Amino acid sequence: MSEITIRRATAADSARLTRLVRGSGAYRGPYAVMVDGYRVGGAYIEHHPVHVAVDADGRVLGFYALLLDEAELDLAFVADDAQGLGIGRLLMEHMAGEARAAGLTAVRVVAHPPAEEFYLRTGARRTGTVAASGRIFWDRPELSYDLTGPASTDPTDPAAPTDPAAASTGPDADAA
């Protein structure tokens, strides 16, 4: 895998992040209603910690948005053609580092049902279920990343890094 950098998103990334969300293969069929018309706006990016994973050519491979006041992972997406390369794991490790640096002890995730296994593999634990409501006609798994322990470096730990090439991060990734 080429060099991956995680950097803080800017308002200029809005269109690329919006395309990534709307084009996600995970949100086809009955799940399309969740991203129909969704926009990752510049004001949102400027107000919340939003970080993007980019390759050496500057192509956005994925991103996450952390709501510090709510201690919640609001958005996490990896481009369809970049899935399975360790980008999501790298983003979650970075998110956990940023959350710890902000003084959070846990981060809540209300997951897209097909993404639950990903969150479990990256160290989250299932804490409950959020009932269907509004435009969302299915229950969603509720999970939490416990950030009270040290960041894991044990390769047998499901939350530990597994892709050494993905460990290359930019200057904004000091906590990962």
PDB file of C-alpha atoms in Angstrom:
ATOM      1  CA  MET A   1       0.000   0.000   0.000  1.00  0.00           C
ATOM      2  CA  SER A   2       1.240   3.499  -0.737  1.00  0.00           C
ATOM      3  CA  GLU A   3       1.914   6.035   1.997  1.00  0.00           C
ATOM      4  CA  ILE A   4      -1.231   7.055   3.852  1.00  0.00           C
ATOM      5  CA  THR A   5      -1.516  10.374   5.650  1.00  0.00           C
ATOM      6  CA  ILE A   6      -4.229  11.399   8.075  1.00  0.00           C
ATOM      7  CA  ARG A   7      -4.843  15.104   8.200  1.00  0.00           C
ATOM      8  CA  ARG A   8      -7.465  17.447   9.535  1.00  0.00           C
ATOM      9  CA  ALA A   9     -10.155  18.093   6.927  1.00  0.00           C
ATOM     10  CA  THR A  10     -10.916  21.627   5.761  1.00  0.00           C
ATOM     11  CA  ALA A  11     -14.027  23.189   4.292  1.00  0.00           C
ATOM     12  CA  ALA A  12     -12.419  22.687   0.872  1.00  0.00           C
ATOM     13  CA  ASP A  13     -12.843  18.914   1.378  1.00  0.00           C
ATOM     14  CA  SER A  14     -16.633  19.222   1.640  1.00  0.00           C
ATOM     15  CA  ALA A  15     -17.491  18.121  -1.911  1.00  0.00           C
ATOM     16  CA  ARG A  16     -15.100  15.138  -1.841  1.00  0.00           C
ATOM     17  CA  LEU A  17     -16.411  13.911   1.511  1.00  0.00           C
ATOM     18  CA  THR A  18     -20.007  14.369   0.390  1.00  0.00           C
ATOM     19  CA  ARG A  19     -19.312  12.301  -2.762  1.00  0.00           C
ATOM     20  CA  LEU A  20     -17.714   9.580  -0.653  1.00  0.00           C
ATOM     21  CA  VAL A  21     -20.786   9.396   1.619  1.00  0.00           C
ATOM     22  CA  ARG A  22     -23.371   9.472  -1.174  1.00  0.00           C
ATOM     23  CA  GLY A  23     -21.444   6.989  -3.326  1.00  0.00           C
ATOM     24  CA  SER A  24     -20.872   4.437  -0.578  1.00  0.00           C
ATOM     25  CA  GLY A  25     -21.844   0.938  -1.655  1.00  0.00           C
ATOM     26  CA  ALA A  26     -22.851   0.201   1.946  1.00  0.00           C
ATOM     27  CA  TYR A  27     -25.795   2.565   1.554  1.00  0.00           C
ATOM     28  CA  ARG A  28     -27.563   1.032  -1.415  1.00  0.00           C
ATOM     29  CA  GLY A  29     -30.967  -0.574  -1.370  1.00  0.00           C
ATOM     30  CA  PRO A  30     -32.990   0.008   1.788  1.00  0.00           C
ATOM     31  CA  TYR A  31     -30.121   1.922   3.423  1.00  0.00           C
ATOM     32  CA  ALA A  32     -29.998   4.581   0.664  1.00  0.00           C
ATOM     33  CA  VAL A  33     -32.440   6.763   2.607  1.00  0.00           C
ATOM     34  CA  MET A  34     -29.705   7.444   5.180  1.00  0.00           C
ATOM     35  CA  VAL A  35     -27.450   9.257   2.701  1.00  0.00           C
ATOM     36  CA  ASP A  36     -30.021  10.561   0.205  1.00  0.00           C
ATOM     37  CA  GLY A  37     -29.275  14.276  -0.084  1.00  0.00           C
ATOM     38  CA  TYR A  38     -26.666  14.089   2.699  1.00  0.00           C
ATOM     39  CA  ARG A  39     -24.009  16.789   2.635  1.00  0.00           C
ATOM     40  CA  VAL A  40     -20.813  17.083   4.636  1.00  0.00           C
ATOM     41  CA  GLY A  41     -20.784  20.864   4.787  1.00  0.00           C
ATOM     42  CA  GLY A  42     -17.850  23.182   5.242  1.00  0.00           C
ATOM     43  CA  ALA A  43     -19.263  24.620   8.480  1.00  0.00           C
ATOM     44  CA  TYR A  44     -19.625  21.093   9.894  1.00  0.00           C
ATOM     45  CA  ILE A  45     -16.007  20.303   8.976  1.00  0.00           C
ATOM     46  CA  GLU A  46     -14.736  23.523  10.534  1.00  0.00           C
ATOM     47  CA  HIS A  47     -16.761  23.007  13.737  1.00  0.00           C
ATOM     48  CA  HIS A  48     -15.992  19.316  14.410  1.00  0.00           C
ATOM     49  CA  PRO A  49     -12.805  17.273  14.335  1.00  0.00           C
ATOM     50  CA  VAL A  50     -13.046  15.704  10.881  1.00  0.00           C
ATOM     51  CA  HIS A  51      -9.970  13.837   9.670  1.00  0.00           C
ATOM     52  CA  VAL A  52      -9.267  12.361   6.254  1.00  0.00           C
ATOM     53  CA  ALA A  53      -6.977   9.570   5.139  1.00  0.00           C
ATOM     54  CA  VAL A  54      -5.287  10.468   1.866  1.00  0.00           C
ATOM     55  CA  ASP A  55      -2.816   8.626  -0.327  1.00  0.00           C
ATOM     56  CA  ALA A  56       0.414  10.042  -1.756  1.00  0.00           C
ATOM     57  CA  ASP A  57      -1.566  11.566  -4.655  1.00  0.00           C
ATOM     58  CA  GLY A  58      -3.948  13.364  -2.276  1.00  0.00           C
ATOM     59  CA  ARG A  59      -6.888  11.053  -3.044  1.00  0.00           C
ATOM     60  CA  VAL A  60      -9.316  10.820  -0.121  1.00  0.00           C
ATOM     61  CA  LEU A  61      -9.540   7.176   0.940  1.00  0.00           C
ATOM     62  CA  GLY A  62     -11.746   7.676   3.969  1.00  0.00           C
ATOM     63  CA  PHE A  63     -12.647   9.991   6.821  1.00  0.00           C
ATOM     64  CA  TYR A  64     -14.232  10.212  10.227  1.00  0.00           C
ATOM     65  CA  ALA A  65     -15.976  12.920  12.236  1.00  0.00           C
ATOM     66  CA  LEU A  66     -15.843  12.990  16.026  1.00  0.00           C
ATOM     67  CA  LEU A  67     -18.355  14.978  18.066  1.00  0.00           C
ATOM     68  CA  LEU A  68     -16.388  15.945  21.160  1.00  0.00           C
ATOM     69  CA  ASP A  69     -19.302  17.407  23.142  1.00  0.00           C
ATOM     70  CA  GLU A  70     -21.313  14.217  22.673  1.00  0.00           C
ATOM     71  CA  ALA A  71     -18.295  11.853  22.784  1.00  0.00           C
ATOM     72  CA  GLU A  72     -19.662  10.223  19.646  1.00  0.00           C
ATOM     73  CA  LEU A  73     -18.310   9.060  16.314  1.00  0.00           C
ATOM     74  CA  ASP A  74     -20.708  10.801  13.939  1.00  0.00           C
ATOM     75  CA  LEU A  75     -19.378   9.715  10.552  1.00  0.00           C
ATOM     76  CA  ALA A  76     -16.891   7.104   9.361  1.00  0.00           C
ATOM     77  CA  PHE A  77     -16.510   6.164   5.714  1.00  0.00           C
ATOM     78  CA  VAL A  78     -13.910   4.394   3.598  1.00  0.00           C
ATOM     79  CA  ALA A  79     -14.058   4.600  -0.185  1.00  0.00           C
ATOM     80  CA  ASP A  80     -15.405   1.383  -1.682  1.00  0.00           C
ATOM     81  CA  ASP A  81     -12.209   0.722  -3.642  1.00  0.00           C
ATOM     82  CA  ALA A  82     -10.050   1.291  -0.529  1.00  0.00           C
ATOM     83  CA  GLN A  83     -11.887  -1.120   1.761  1.00  0.00           C
ATOM     84  CA  GLY A  84      -9.928  -4.070   3.092  1.00  0.00           C
ATOM     85  CA  LEU A  85      -6.626  -2.152   3.009  1.00  0.00           C
ATOM     86  CA  GLY A  86      -6.515  -1.164   6.698  1.00  0.00           C
ATOM     87  CA  ILE A  87      -7.744   2.399   6.122  1.00  0.00           C
ATOM     88  CA  GLY A  88     -10.747   2.023   8.433  1.00  0.00           C
ATOM     89  CA  ARG A  89      -8.616   0.534  11.211  1.00  0.00           C
ATOM     90  CA  LEU A  90      -6.101   3.352  10.807  1.00  0.00           C
ATOM     91  CA  LEU A  91      -8.887   5.929  11.028  1.00  0.00           C
ATOM     92  CA  MET A  92     -10.338   4.342  14.184  1.00  0.00           C
ATOM     93  CA  GLU A  93      -6.905   4.254  15.825  1.00  0.00           C
ATOM     94  CA  HIS A  94      -6.474   7.930  14.971  1.00  0.00           C
ATOM     95  CA  MET A  95      -9.969   8.737  16.247  1.00  0.00           C
ATOM     96  CA  ALA A  96      -9.233   6.992  19.562  1.00  0.00           C
ATOM     97  CA  GLY A  97      -6.005   8.975  19.924  1.00  0.00           C
ATOM     98  CA  GLU A  98      -7.760  12.265  19.187  1.00  0.00           C
ATOM     99  CA  ALA A  99     -10.551  11.395  21.631  1.00  0.00           C
ATOM    100  CA  ARG A 100      -8.049  10.511  24.374  1.00  0.00           C
ATOM    101  CA  ALA A 101      -6.151  13.746  23.729  1.00  0.00           C
ATOM    102  CA  ALA A 102      -9.447  15.636  24.159  1.00  0.00           C
ATOM    103  CA  GLY A 103      -9.983  13.951  27.538  1.00  0.00           C
ATOM    104  CA  LEU A 104     -12.703  11.515  26.486  1.00  0.00           C
ATOM    105  CA  THR A 105     -12.864   8.131  28.229  1.00  0.00           C
ATOM    106  CA  ALA A 106     -15.242   6.523  25.734  1.00  0.00           C
ATOM    107  CA  VAL A 107     -16.689   7.195  22.293  1.00  0.00           C
ATOM    108  CA  ARG A 108     -20.218   6.118  21.389  1.00  0.00           C
ATOM    109  CA  VAL A 109     -21.037   4.720  17.946  1.00  0.00           C
ATOM    110  CA  VAL A 110     -24.517   4.202  16.532  1.00  0.00           C
ATOM    111  CA  ALA A 111     -23.587   1.958  13.641  1.00  0.00           C
ATOM    112  CA  HIS A 112     -24.958   1.247  10.229  1.00  0.00           C
ATOM    113  CA  PRO A 113     -25.984  -2.425  10.782  1.00  0.00           C
ATOM    114  CA  PRO A 114     -23.586  -3.901   8.169  1.00  0.00           C
ATOM    115  CA  ALA A 115     -20.694  -1.972   9.800  1.00  0.00           C
ATOM    116  CA  GLU A 116     -21.122  -3.487  13.265  1.00  0.00           C
ATOM    117  CA  GLU A 117     -18.550  -6.234  12.654  1.00  0.00           C
ATOM    118  CA  PHE A 118     -15.969  -3.642  11.589  1.00  0.00           C
ATOM    119  CA  TYR A 119     -16.406  -1.683  14.816  1.00  0.00           C
ATOM    120  CA  LEU A 120     -16.202  -4.849  16.900  1.00  0.00           C
ATOM    121  CA  ARG A 121     -12.972  -5.874  15.110  1.00  0.00           C
ATOM    122  CA  THR A 122     -11.450  -2.472  15.831  1.00  0.00           C
ATOM    123  CA  GLY A 123     -12.098  -2.609  19.560  1.00  0.00           C
ATOM    124  CA  ALA A 124     -15.627  -1.323  20.122  1.00  0.00           C
ATOM    125  CA  ARG A 125     -17.985  -3.259  22.370  1.00  0.00           C
ATOM    126  CA  ARG A 126     -21.732  -3.631  21.827  1.00  0.00           C
ATOM    127  CA  THR A 127     -23.665  -1.666  24.448  1.00  0.00           C
ATOM    128  CA  GLY A 128     -27.232  -1.757  23.143  1.00  0.00           C
ATOM    129  CA  THR A 129     -29.596  -1.046  20.295  1.00  0.00           C
ATOM    130  CA  VAL A 130     -31.068   2.203  19.012  1.00  0.00           C
ATOM    131  CA  ALA A 131     -34.654   1.627  17.931  1.00  0.00           C
ATOM    132  CA  ALA A 132     -35.871   2.504  14.456  1.00  0.00           C
ATOM    133  CA  SER A 133     -37.271   6.017  14.145  1.00  0.00           C
ATOM    134  CA  GLY A 134     -38.081   8.631  11.523  1.00  0.00           C
ATOM    135  CA  ARG A 135     -36.679   7.740   8.087  1.00  0.00           C
ATOM    136  CA  ILE A 136     -34.666   4.889   9.617  1.00  0.00           C
ATOM    137  CA  PHE A 137     -36.815   1.742   9.533  1.00  0.00           C
ATOM    138  CA  TRP A 138     -34.366  -0.635  11.218  1.00  0.00           C
ATOM    139  CA  ASP A 139     -32.762  -0.919  14.625  1.00  0.00           C
ATOM    140  CA  ARG A 140     -29.103   0.104  14.803  1.00  0.00           C
ATOM    141  CA  PRO A 141     -26.382  -1.370  16.985  1.00  0.00           C
ATOM    142  CA  GLU A 142     -24.991   0.933  19.653  1.00  0.00           C
ATOM    143  CA  LEU A 143     -21.336   0.406  20.505  1.00  0.00           C
ATOM    144  CA  SER A 144     -18.614   2.091  22.523  1.00  0.00           C
ATOM    145  CA  TYR A 145     -14.853   2.404  22.333  1.00  0.00           C
ATOM    146  CA  ASP A 146     -13.437   2.314  25.882  1.00  0.00           C
ATOM    147  CA  LEU A 147     -10.485   4.698  25.945  1.00  0.00           C
ATOM    148  CA  THR A 148      -9.472   4.297  29.590  1.00  0.00           C
ATOM    149  CA  GLY A 149      -6.656   1.828  28.900  1.00  0.00           C
ATOM    150  CA  PRO A 150      -3.474   2.404  26.943  1.00  0.00           C
ATOM    151  CA  ALA A 151      -3.545   2.186  23.169  1.00  0.00           C
ATOM    152  CA  SER A 152      -2.866  -1.431  22.256  1.00  0.00           C
ATOM    153  CA  THR A 153       0.250  -2.563  20.417  1.00  0.00           C
ATOM    154  CA  ASP A 154      -0.408  -6.292  20.972  1.00  0.00           C
ATOM    155  CA  PRO A 155      -0.854  -7.868  17.502  1.00  0.00           C
ATOM    156  CA  THR A 156      -3.279 -10.452  18.975  1.00  0.00           C
ATOM    157  CA  ASP A 157      -5.558  -7.661  20.250  1.00  0.00           C
ATOM    158  CA  PRO A 158      -8.399  -6.986  17.772  1.00  0.00           C
ATOM    159  CA  ALA A 159      -7.869  -3.242  18.264  1.00  0.00           C
ATOM    160  CA  ALA A 160      -4.131  -3.374  17.576  1.00  0.00           C
ATOM    161  CA  PRO A 161      -2.667  -2.100  14.296  1.00  0.00           C
ATOM    162  CA  THR A 162      -2.259  -4.802  11.671  1.00  0.00           C
ATOM    163  CA  ASP A 163      -0.997  -3.034   8.574  1.00  0.00           C
ATOM    164  CA  PRO A 164       2.493  -1.560   9.003  1.00  0.00           C
ATOM    165  CA  ALA A 165       2.194   0.379   5.740  1.00  0.00           C
ATOM    166  CA  ALA A 166      -0.919   2.070   7.083  1.00  0.00           C
ATOM    167  CA  ALA A 167       0.959   3.330  10.133  1.00  0.00           C
ATOM    168  CA  SER A 168       2.475   6.213   8.166  1.00  0.00           C
ATOM    169  CA  THR A 169       0.567   9.285   9.211  1.00  0.00           C
ATOM    170  CA  GLY A 170       0.937  12.989   8.773  1.00  0.00           C
ATOM    171  CA  PRO A 171       1.714  15.695  11.322  1.00  0.00           C
ATOM    172  CA  ASP A 172      -1.878  15.852  12.577  1.00  0.00           C
ATOM    173  CA  ALA A 173      -1.786  12.180  13.541  1.00  0.00           C
ATOM    174  CA  ASP A 174       0.474  12.536  16.562  1.00  0.00           C
ATOM    175  CA  ALA A 175      -1.964  10.735  18.867  1.00  0.00           C
ATOM    176  CA  ALA A 176      -2.469   7.631  16.742  1.00  0.00           C
TER     177      ALA A 176
END
